[in-house]
JSON list of C-alpha atoms in Angstrom, two decimals:
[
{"chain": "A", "resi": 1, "resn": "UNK", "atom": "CA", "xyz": [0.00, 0.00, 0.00]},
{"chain": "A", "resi": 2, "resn": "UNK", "atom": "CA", "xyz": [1.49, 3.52, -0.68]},
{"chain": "A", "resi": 3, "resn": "UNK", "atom": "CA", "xyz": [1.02, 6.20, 0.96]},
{"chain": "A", "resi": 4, "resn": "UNK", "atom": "CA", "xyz": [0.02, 9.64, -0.39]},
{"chain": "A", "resi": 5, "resn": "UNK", "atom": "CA", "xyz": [0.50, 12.88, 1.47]},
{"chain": "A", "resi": 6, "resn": "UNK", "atom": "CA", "xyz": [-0.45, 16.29, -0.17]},
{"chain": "A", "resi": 7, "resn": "UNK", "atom": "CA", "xyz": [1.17, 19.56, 1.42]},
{"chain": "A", "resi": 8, "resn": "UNK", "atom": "CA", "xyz": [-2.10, 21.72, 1.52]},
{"chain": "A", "resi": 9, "resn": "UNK", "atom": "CA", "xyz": [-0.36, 24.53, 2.67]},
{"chain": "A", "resi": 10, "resn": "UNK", "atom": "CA", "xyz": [1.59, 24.85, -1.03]},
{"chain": "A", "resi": 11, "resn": "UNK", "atom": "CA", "xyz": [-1.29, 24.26, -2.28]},
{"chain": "A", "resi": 12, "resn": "UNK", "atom": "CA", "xyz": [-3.45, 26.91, 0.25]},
{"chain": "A", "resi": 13, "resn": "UNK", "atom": "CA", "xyz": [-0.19, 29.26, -0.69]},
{"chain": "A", "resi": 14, "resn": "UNK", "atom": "CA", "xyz": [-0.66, 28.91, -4.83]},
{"chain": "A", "resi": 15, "resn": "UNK", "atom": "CA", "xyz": [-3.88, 29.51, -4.50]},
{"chain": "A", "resi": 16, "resn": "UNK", "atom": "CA", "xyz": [-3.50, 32.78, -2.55]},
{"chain": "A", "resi": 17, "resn": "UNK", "atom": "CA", "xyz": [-0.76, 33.63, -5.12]},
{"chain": "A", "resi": 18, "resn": "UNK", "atom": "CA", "xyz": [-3.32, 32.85, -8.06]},
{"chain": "A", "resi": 19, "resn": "UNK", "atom": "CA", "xyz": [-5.92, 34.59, -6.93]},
{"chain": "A", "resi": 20, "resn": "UNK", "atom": "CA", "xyz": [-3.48, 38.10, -6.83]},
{"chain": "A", "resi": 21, "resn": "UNK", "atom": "CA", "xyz": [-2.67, 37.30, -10.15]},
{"chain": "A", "resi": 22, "resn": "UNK", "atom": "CA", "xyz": [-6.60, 36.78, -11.08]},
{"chain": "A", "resi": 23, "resn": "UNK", "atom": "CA", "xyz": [-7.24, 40.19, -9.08]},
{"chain": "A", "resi": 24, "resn": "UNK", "atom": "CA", "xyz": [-4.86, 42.20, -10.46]},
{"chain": "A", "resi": 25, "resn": "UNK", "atom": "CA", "xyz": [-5.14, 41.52, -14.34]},
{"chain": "A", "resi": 26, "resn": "UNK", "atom": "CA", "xyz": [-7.60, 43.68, -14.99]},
{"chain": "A", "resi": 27, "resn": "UNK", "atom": "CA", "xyz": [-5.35, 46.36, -13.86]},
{"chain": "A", "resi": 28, "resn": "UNK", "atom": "CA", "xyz": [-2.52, 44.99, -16.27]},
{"chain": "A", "resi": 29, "resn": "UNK", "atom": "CA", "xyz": [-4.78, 44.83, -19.04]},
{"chain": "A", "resi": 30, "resn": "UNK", "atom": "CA", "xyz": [-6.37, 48.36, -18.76]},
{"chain": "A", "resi": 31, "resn": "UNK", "atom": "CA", "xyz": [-2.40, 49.84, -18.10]},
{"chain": "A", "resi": 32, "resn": "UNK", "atom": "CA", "xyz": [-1.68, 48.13, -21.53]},
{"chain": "A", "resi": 33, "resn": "UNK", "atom": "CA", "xyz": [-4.23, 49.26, -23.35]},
{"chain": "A", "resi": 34, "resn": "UNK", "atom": "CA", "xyz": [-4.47, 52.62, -22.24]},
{"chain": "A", "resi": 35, "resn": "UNK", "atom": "CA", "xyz": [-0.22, 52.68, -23.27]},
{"chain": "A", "resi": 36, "resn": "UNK", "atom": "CA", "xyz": [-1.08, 51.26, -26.81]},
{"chain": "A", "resi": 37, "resn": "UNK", "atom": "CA", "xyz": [-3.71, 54.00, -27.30]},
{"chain": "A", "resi": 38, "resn": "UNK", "atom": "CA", "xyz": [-1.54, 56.56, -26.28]},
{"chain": "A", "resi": 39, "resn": "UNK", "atom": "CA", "xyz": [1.60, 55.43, -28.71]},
{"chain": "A", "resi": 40, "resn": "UNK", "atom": "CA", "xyz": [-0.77, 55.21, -31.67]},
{"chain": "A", "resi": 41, "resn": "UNK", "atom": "CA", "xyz": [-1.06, 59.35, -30.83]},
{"chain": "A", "resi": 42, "resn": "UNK", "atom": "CA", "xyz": [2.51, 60.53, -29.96]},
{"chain": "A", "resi": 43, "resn": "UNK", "atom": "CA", "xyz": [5.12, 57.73, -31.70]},
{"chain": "A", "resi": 44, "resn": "UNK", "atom": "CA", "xyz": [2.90, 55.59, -34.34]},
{"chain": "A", "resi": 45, "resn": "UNK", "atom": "CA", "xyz": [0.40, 58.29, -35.56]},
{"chain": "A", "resi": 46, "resn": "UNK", "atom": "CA", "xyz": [-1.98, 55.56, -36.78]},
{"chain": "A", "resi": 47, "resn": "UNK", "atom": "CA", "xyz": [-3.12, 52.39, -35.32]},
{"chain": "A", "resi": 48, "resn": "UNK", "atom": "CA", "xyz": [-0.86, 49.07, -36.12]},
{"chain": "A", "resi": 49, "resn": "UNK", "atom": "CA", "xyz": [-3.06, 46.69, -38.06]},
{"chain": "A", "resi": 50, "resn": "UNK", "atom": "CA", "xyz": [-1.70, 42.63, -38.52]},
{"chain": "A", "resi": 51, "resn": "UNK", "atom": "CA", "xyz": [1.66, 43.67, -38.81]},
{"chain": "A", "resi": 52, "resn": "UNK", "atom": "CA", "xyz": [1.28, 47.08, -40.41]},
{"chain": "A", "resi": 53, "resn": "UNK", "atom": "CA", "xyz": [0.82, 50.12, -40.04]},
{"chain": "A", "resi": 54, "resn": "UNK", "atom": "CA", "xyz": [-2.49, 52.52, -40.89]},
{"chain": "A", "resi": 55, "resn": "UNK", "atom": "CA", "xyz": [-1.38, 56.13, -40.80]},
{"chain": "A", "resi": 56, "resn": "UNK", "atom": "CA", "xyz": [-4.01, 58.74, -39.65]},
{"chain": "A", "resi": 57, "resn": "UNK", "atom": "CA", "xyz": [-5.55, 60.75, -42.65]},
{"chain": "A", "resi": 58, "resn": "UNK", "atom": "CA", "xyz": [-3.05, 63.79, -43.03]},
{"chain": "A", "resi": 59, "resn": "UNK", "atom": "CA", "xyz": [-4.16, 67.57, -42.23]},
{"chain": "A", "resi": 60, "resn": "UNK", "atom": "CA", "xyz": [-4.90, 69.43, -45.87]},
{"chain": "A", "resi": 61, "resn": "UNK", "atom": "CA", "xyz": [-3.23, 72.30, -44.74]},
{"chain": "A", "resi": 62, "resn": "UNK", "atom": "CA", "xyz": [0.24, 71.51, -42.42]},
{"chain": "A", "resi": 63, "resn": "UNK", "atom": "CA", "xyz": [1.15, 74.73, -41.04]},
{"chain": "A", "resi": 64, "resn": "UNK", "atom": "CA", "xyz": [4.42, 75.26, -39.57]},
{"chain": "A", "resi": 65, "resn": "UNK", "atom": "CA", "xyz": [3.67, 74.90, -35.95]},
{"chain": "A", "resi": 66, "resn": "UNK", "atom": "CA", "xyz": [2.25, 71.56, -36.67]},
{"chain": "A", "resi": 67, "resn": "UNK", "atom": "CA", "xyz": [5.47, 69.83, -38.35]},
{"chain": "A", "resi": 68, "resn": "UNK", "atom": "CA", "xyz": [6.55, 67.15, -36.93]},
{"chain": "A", "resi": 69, "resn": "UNK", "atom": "CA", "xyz": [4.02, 66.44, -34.59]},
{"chain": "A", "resi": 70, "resn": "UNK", "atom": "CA", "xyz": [1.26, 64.00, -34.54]},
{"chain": "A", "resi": 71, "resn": "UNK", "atom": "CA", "xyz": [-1.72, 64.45, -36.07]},
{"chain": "A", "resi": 72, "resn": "UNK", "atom": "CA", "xyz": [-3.95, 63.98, -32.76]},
{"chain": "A", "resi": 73, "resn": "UNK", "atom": "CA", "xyz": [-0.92, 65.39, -30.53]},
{"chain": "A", "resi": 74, "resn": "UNK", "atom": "CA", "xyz": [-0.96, 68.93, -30.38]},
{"chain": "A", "resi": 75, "resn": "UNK", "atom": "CA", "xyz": [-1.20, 69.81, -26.59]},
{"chain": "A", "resi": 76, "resn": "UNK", "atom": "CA", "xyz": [-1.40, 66.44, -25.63]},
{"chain": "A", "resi": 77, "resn": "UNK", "atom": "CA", "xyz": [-4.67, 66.48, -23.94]},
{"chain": "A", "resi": 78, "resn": "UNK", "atom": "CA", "xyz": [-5.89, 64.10, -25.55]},
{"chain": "A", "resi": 79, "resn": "UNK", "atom": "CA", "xyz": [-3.11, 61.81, -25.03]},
{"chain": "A", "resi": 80, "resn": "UNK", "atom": "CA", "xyz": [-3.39, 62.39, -21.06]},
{"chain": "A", "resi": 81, "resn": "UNK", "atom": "CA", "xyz": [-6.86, 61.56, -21.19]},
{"chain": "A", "resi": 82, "resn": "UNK", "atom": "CA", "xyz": [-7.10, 58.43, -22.19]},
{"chain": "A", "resi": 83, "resn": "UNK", "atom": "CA", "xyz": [-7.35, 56.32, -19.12]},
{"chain": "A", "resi": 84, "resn": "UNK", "atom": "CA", "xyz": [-9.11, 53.22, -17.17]},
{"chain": "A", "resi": 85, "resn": "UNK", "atom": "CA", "xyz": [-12.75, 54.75, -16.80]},
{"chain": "A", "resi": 86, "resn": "UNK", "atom": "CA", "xyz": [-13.91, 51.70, -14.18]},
{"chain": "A", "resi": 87, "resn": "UNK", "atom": "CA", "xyz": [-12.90, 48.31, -12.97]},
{"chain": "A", "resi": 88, "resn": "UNK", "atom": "CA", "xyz": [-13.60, 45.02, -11.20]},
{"chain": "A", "resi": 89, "resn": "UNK", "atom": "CA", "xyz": [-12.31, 41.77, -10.35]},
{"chain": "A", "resi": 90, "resn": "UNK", "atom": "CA", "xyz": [-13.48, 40.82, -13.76]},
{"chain": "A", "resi": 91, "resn": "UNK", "atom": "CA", "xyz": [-13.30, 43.47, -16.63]},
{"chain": "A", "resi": 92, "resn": "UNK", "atom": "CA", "xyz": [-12.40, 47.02, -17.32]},
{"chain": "A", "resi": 93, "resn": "UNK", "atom": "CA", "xyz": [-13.47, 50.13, -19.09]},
{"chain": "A", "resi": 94, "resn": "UNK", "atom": "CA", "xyz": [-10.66, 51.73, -20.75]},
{"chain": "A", "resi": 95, "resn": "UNK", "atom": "CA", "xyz": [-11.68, 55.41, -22.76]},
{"chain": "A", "resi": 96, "resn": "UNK", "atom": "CA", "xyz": [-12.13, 58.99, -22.45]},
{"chain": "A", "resi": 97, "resn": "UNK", "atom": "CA", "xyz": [-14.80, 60.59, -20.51]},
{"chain": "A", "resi": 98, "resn": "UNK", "atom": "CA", "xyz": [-16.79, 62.97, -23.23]},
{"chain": "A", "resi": 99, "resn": "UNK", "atom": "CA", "xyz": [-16.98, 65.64, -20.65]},
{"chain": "A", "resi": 100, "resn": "UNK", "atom": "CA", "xyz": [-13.40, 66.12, -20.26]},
{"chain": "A", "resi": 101, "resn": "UNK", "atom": "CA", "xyz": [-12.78, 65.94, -23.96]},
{"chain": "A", "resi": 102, "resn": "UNK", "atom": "CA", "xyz": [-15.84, 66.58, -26.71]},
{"chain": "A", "resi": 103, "resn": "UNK", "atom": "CA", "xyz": [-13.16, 66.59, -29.49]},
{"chain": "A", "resi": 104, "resn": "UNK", "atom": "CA", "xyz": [-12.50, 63.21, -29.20]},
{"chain": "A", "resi": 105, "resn": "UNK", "atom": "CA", "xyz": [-15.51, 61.11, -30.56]},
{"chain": "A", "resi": 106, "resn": "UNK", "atom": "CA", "xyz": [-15.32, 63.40, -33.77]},
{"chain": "A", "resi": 107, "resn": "UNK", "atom": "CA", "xyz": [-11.67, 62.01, -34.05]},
{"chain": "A", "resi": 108, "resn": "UNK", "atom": "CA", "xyz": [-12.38, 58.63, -33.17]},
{"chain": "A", "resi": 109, "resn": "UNK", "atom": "CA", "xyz": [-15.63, 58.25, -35.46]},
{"chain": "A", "resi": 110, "resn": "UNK", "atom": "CA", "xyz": [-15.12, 61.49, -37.93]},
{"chain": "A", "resi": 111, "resn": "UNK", "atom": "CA", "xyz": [-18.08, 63.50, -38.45]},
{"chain": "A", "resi": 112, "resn": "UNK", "atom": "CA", "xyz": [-19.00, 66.96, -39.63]},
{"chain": "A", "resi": 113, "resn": "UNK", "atom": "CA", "xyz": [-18.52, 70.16, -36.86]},
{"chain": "A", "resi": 114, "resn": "UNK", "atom": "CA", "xyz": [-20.87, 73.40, -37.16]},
{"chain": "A", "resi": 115, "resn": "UNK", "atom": "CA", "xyz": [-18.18, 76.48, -37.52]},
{"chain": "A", "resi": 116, "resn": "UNK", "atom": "CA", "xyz": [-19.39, 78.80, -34.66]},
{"chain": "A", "resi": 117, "resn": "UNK", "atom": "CA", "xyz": [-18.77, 82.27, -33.63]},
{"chain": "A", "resi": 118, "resn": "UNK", "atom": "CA", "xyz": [-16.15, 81.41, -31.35]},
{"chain": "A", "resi": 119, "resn": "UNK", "atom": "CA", "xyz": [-14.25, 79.23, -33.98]},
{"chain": "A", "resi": 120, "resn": "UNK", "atom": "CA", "xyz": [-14.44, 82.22, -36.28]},
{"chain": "A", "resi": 121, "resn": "UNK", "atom": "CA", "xyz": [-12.52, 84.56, -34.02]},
{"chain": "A", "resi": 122, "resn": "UNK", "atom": "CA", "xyz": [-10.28, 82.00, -33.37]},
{"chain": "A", "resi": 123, "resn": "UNK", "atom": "CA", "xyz": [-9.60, 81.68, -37.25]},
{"chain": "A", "resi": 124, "resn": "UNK", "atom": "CA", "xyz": [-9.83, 85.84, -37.72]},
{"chain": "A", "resi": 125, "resn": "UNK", "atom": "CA", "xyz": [-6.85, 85.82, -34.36]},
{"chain": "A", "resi": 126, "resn": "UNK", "atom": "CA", "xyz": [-4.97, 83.17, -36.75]},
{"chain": "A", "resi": 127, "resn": "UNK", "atom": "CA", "xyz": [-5.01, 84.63, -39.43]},
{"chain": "A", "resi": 128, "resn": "UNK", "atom": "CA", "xyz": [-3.84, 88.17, -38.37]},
{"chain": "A", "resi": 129, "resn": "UNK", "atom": "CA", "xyz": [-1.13, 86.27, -36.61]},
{"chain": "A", "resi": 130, "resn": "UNK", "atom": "CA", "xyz": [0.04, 84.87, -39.69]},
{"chain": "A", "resi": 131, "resn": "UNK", "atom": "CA", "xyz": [-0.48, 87.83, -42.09]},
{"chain": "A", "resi": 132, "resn": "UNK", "atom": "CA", "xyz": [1.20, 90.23, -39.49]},
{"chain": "A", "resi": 133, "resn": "UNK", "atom": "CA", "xyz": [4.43, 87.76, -39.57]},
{"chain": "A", "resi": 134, "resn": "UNK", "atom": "CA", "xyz": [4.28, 87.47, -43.44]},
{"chain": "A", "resi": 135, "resn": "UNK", "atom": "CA", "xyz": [5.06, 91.58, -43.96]},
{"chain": "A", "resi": 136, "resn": "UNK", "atom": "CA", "xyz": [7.98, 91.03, -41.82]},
{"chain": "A", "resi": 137, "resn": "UNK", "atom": "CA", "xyz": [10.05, 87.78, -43.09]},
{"chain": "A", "resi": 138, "resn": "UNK", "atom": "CA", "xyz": [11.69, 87.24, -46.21]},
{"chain": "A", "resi": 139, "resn": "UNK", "atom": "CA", "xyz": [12.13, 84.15, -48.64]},
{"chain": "A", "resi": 140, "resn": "UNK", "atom": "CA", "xyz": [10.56, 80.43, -48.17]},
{"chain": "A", "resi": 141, "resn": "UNK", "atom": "CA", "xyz": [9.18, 81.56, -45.09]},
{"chain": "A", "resi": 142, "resn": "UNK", "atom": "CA", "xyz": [7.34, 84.18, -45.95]},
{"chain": "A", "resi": 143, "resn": "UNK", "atom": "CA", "xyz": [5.58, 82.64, -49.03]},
{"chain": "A", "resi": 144, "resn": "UNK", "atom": "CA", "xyz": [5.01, 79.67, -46.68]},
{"chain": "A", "resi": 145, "resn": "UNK", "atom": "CA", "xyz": [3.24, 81.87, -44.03]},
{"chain": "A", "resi": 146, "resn": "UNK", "atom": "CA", "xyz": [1.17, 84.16, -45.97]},
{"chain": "A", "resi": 147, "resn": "UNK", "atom": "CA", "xyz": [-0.49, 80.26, -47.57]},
{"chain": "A", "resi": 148, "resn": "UNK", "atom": "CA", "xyz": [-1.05, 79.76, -43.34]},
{"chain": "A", "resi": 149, "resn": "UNK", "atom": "CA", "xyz": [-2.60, 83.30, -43.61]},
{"chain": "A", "resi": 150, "resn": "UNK", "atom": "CA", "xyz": [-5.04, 82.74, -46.49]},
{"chain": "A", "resi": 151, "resn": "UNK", "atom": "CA", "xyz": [-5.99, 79.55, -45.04]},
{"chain": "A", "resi": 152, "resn": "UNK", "atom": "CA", "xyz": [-7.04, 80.79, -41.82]},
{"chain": "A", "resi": 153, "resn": "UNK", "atom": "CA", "xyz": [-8.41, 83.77, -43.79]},
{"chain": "A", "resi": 154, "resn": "UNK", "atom": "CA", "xyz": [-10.81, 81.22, -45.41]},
{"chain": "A", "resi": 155, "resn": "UNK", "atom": "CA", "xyz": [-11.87, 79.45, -42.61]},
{"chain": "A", "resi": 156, "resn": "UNK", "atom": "CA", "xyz": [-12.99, 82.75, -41.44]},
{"chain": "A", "resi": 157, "resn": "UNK", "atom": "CA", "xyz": [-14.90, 83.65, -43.93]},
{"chain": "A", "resi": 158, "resn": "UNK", "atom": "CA", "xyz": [-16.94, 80.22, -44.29]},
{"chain": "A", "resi": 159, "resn": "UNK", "atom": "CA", "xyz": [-20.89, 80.71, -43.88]},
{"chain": "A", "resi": 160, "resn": "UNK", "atom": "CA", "xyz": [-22.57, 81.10, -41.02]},
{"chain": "A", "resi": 161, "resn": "UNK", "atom": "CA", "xyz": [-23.97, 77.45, -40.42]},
{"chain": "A", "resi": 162, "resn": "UNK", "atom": "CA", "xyz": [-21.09, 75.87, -42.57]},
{"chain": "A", "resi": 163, "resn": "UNK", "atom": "CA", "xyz": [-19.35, 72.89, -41.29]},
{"chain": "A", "resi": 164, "resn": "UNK", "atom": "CA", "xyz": [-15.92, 71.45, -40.93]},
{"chain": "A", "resi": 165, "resn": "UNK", "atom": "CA", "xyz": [-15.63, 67.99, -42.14]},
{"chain": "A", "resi": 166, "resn": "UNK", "atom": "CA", "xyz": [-13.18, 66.07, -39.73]},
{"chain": "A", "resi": 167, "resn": "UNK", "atom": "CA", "xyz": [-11.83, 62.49, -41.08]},
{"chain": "A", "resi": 168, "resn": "UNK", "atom": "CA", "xyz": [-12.28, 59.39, -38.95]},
{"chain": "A", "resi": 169, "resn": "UNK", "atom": "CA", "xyz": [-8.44, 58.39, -37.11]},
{"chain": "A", "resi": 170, "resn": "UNK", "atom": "CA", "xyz": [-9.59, 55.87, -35.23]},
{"chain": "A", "resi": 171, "resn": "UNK", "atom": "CA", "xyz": [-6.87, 55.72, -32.49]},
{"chain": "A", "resi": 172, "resn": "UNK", "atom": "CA", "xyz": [-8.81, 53.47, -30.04]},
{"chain": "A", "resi": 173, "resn": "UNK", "atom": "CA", "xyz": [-9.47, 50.33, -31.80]},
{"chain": "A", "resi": 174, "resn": "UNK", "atom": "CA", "xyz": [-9.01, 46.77, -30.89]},
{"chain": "A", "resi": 175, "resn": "UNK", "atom": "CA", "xyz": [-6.39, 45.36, -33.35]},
{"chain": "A", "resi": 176, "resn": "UNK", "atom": "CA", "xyz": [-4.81, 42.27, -33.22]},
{"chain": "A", "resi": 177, "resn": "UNK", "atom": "CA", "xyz": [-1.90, 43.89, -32.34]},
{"chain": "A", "resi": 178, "resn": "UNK", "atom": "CA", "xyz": [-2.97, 44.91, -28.98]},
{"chain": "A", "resi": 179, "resn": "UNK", "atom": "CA", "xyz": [-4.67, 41.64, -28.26]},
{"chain": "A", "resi": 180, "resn": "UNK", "atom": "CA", "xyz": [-0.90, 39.86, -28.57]},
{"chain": "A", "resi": 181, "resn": "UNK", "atom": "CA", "xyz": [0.52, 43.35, -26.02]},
{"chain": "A", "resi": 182, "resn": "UNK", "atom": "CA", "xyz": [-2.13, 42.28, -23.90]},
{"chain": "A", "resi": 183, "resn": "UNK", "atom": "CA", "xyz": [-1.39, 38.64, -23.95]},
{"chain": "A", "resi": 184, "resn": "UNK", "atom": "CA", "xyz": [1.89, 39.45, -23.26]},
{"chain": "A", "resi": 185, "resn": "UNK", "atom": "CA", "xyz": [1.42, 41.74, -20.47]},
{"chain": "A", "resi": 186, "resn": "UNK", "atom": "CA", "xyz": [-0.24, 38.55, -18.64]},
{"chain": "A", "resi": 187, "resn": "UNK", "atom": "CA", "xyz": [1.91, 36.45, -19.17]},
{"chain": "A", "resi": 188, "resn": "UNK", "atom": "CA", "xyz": [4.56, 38.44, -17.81]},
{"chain": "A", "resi": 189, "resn": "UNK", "atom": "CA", "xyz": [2.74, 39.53, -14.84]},
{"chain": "A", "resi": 190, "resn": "UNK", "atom": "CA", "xyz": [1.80, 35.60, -14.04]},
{"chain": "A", "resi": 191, "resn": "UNK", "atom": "CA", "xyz": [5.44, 34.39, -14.45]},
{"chain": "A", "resi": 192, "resn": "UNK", "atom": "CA", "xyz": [6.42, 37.38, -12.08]},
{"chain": "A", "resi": 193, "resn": "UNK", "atom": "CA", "xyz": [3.71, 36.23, -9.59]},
{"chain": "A", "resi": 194, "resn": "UNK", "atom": "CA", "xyz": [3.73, 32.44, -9.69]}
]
């Protein structure tokens, strides 16, 4: 006859150790989505899709203080406020509260904005910025800016009850791509854990 003993406290022990793992992965999985979103804004510009990459639609008029940044990253705001909305023990809510920023949906989904009074003093403020620098500089620059200066001209000028159409960038999407970070981002957290 053999004799079988079990050690029930390894056992009681792995278990404990488990169930942190089991608690905490929502956690890891919001953190890693909520990084992914935020490098498709500041170093991808456009979302990775089964090995490549989509770029965001690009701007039909670059002006000079928008070279070399991303399309979505101006002030960053919308990069800081993507974050986990809610959690439990098991899922989580990763996104942007609409409240904080109203812009976003538009840029997610694309859509058509009304051009209000507000925007249009924004655009007039613009475009006597430019036009104001374009008297004063001389050579590529100055062709370059007064183009800035007739663009925000324009936009001034649109109709009362005109609209802006904004292309979709969706830079919240579930790809593939950040199913396998996410995969990853467990197993690494289990083989630290267990």
């Amino acid at each position: 006859m053999t004799k079988l003993t079990i050690n029930t406290q390894a056992l009681n022990h792995f278990e404990k150790r488990l169930k942190k793992v089991l608690n905490a992965m929502p956690a890891v999985i919001g953190q890693t989505a909520v990084n992914h979103f935020q490098e498709n804004i500041t170093k991808r510009q456009g979302v990775p899709t089964n090995g490549s990459l989509q770029r965001f639609k690009r701007r039909i008029f670059e002006n000079n203080r928008g070279r070399g940044r991303g399309i979505l990253n101006d002030m960053g705001n919308l990069v800081d406020s993507i974050k986990i909305i809610s959690r439990n023990s098991n899922s989580v809510h990763v996104g942007i509260r609409a409240s904080e920023i109203p812009y976003a949906e538009v840029h997610q989904q694309g859509g058509r904005i009304a051009i209000t009074d507000k925007m249009r003093k924004f655009f007039w403020a613009k475009y006597y910025q430019y036009a104001s620098s374009a008297g004063r500089a001389r050579g590529k620059r100055s062709v370059s800016t007064s183009r800035e200066a007739d663009f925000w001209k324009a936009m001034a000028l649109k109709r009362k009850g005109s609209s802006i159409n904004i292309p979709a960038r969706p830079f919240m999407d579930v790809t593939p791509d950040l199913e396998k970070a996410i995969l990853r981002a467990i197993q690494t957290e289990m083989n630290q854990t267990i």
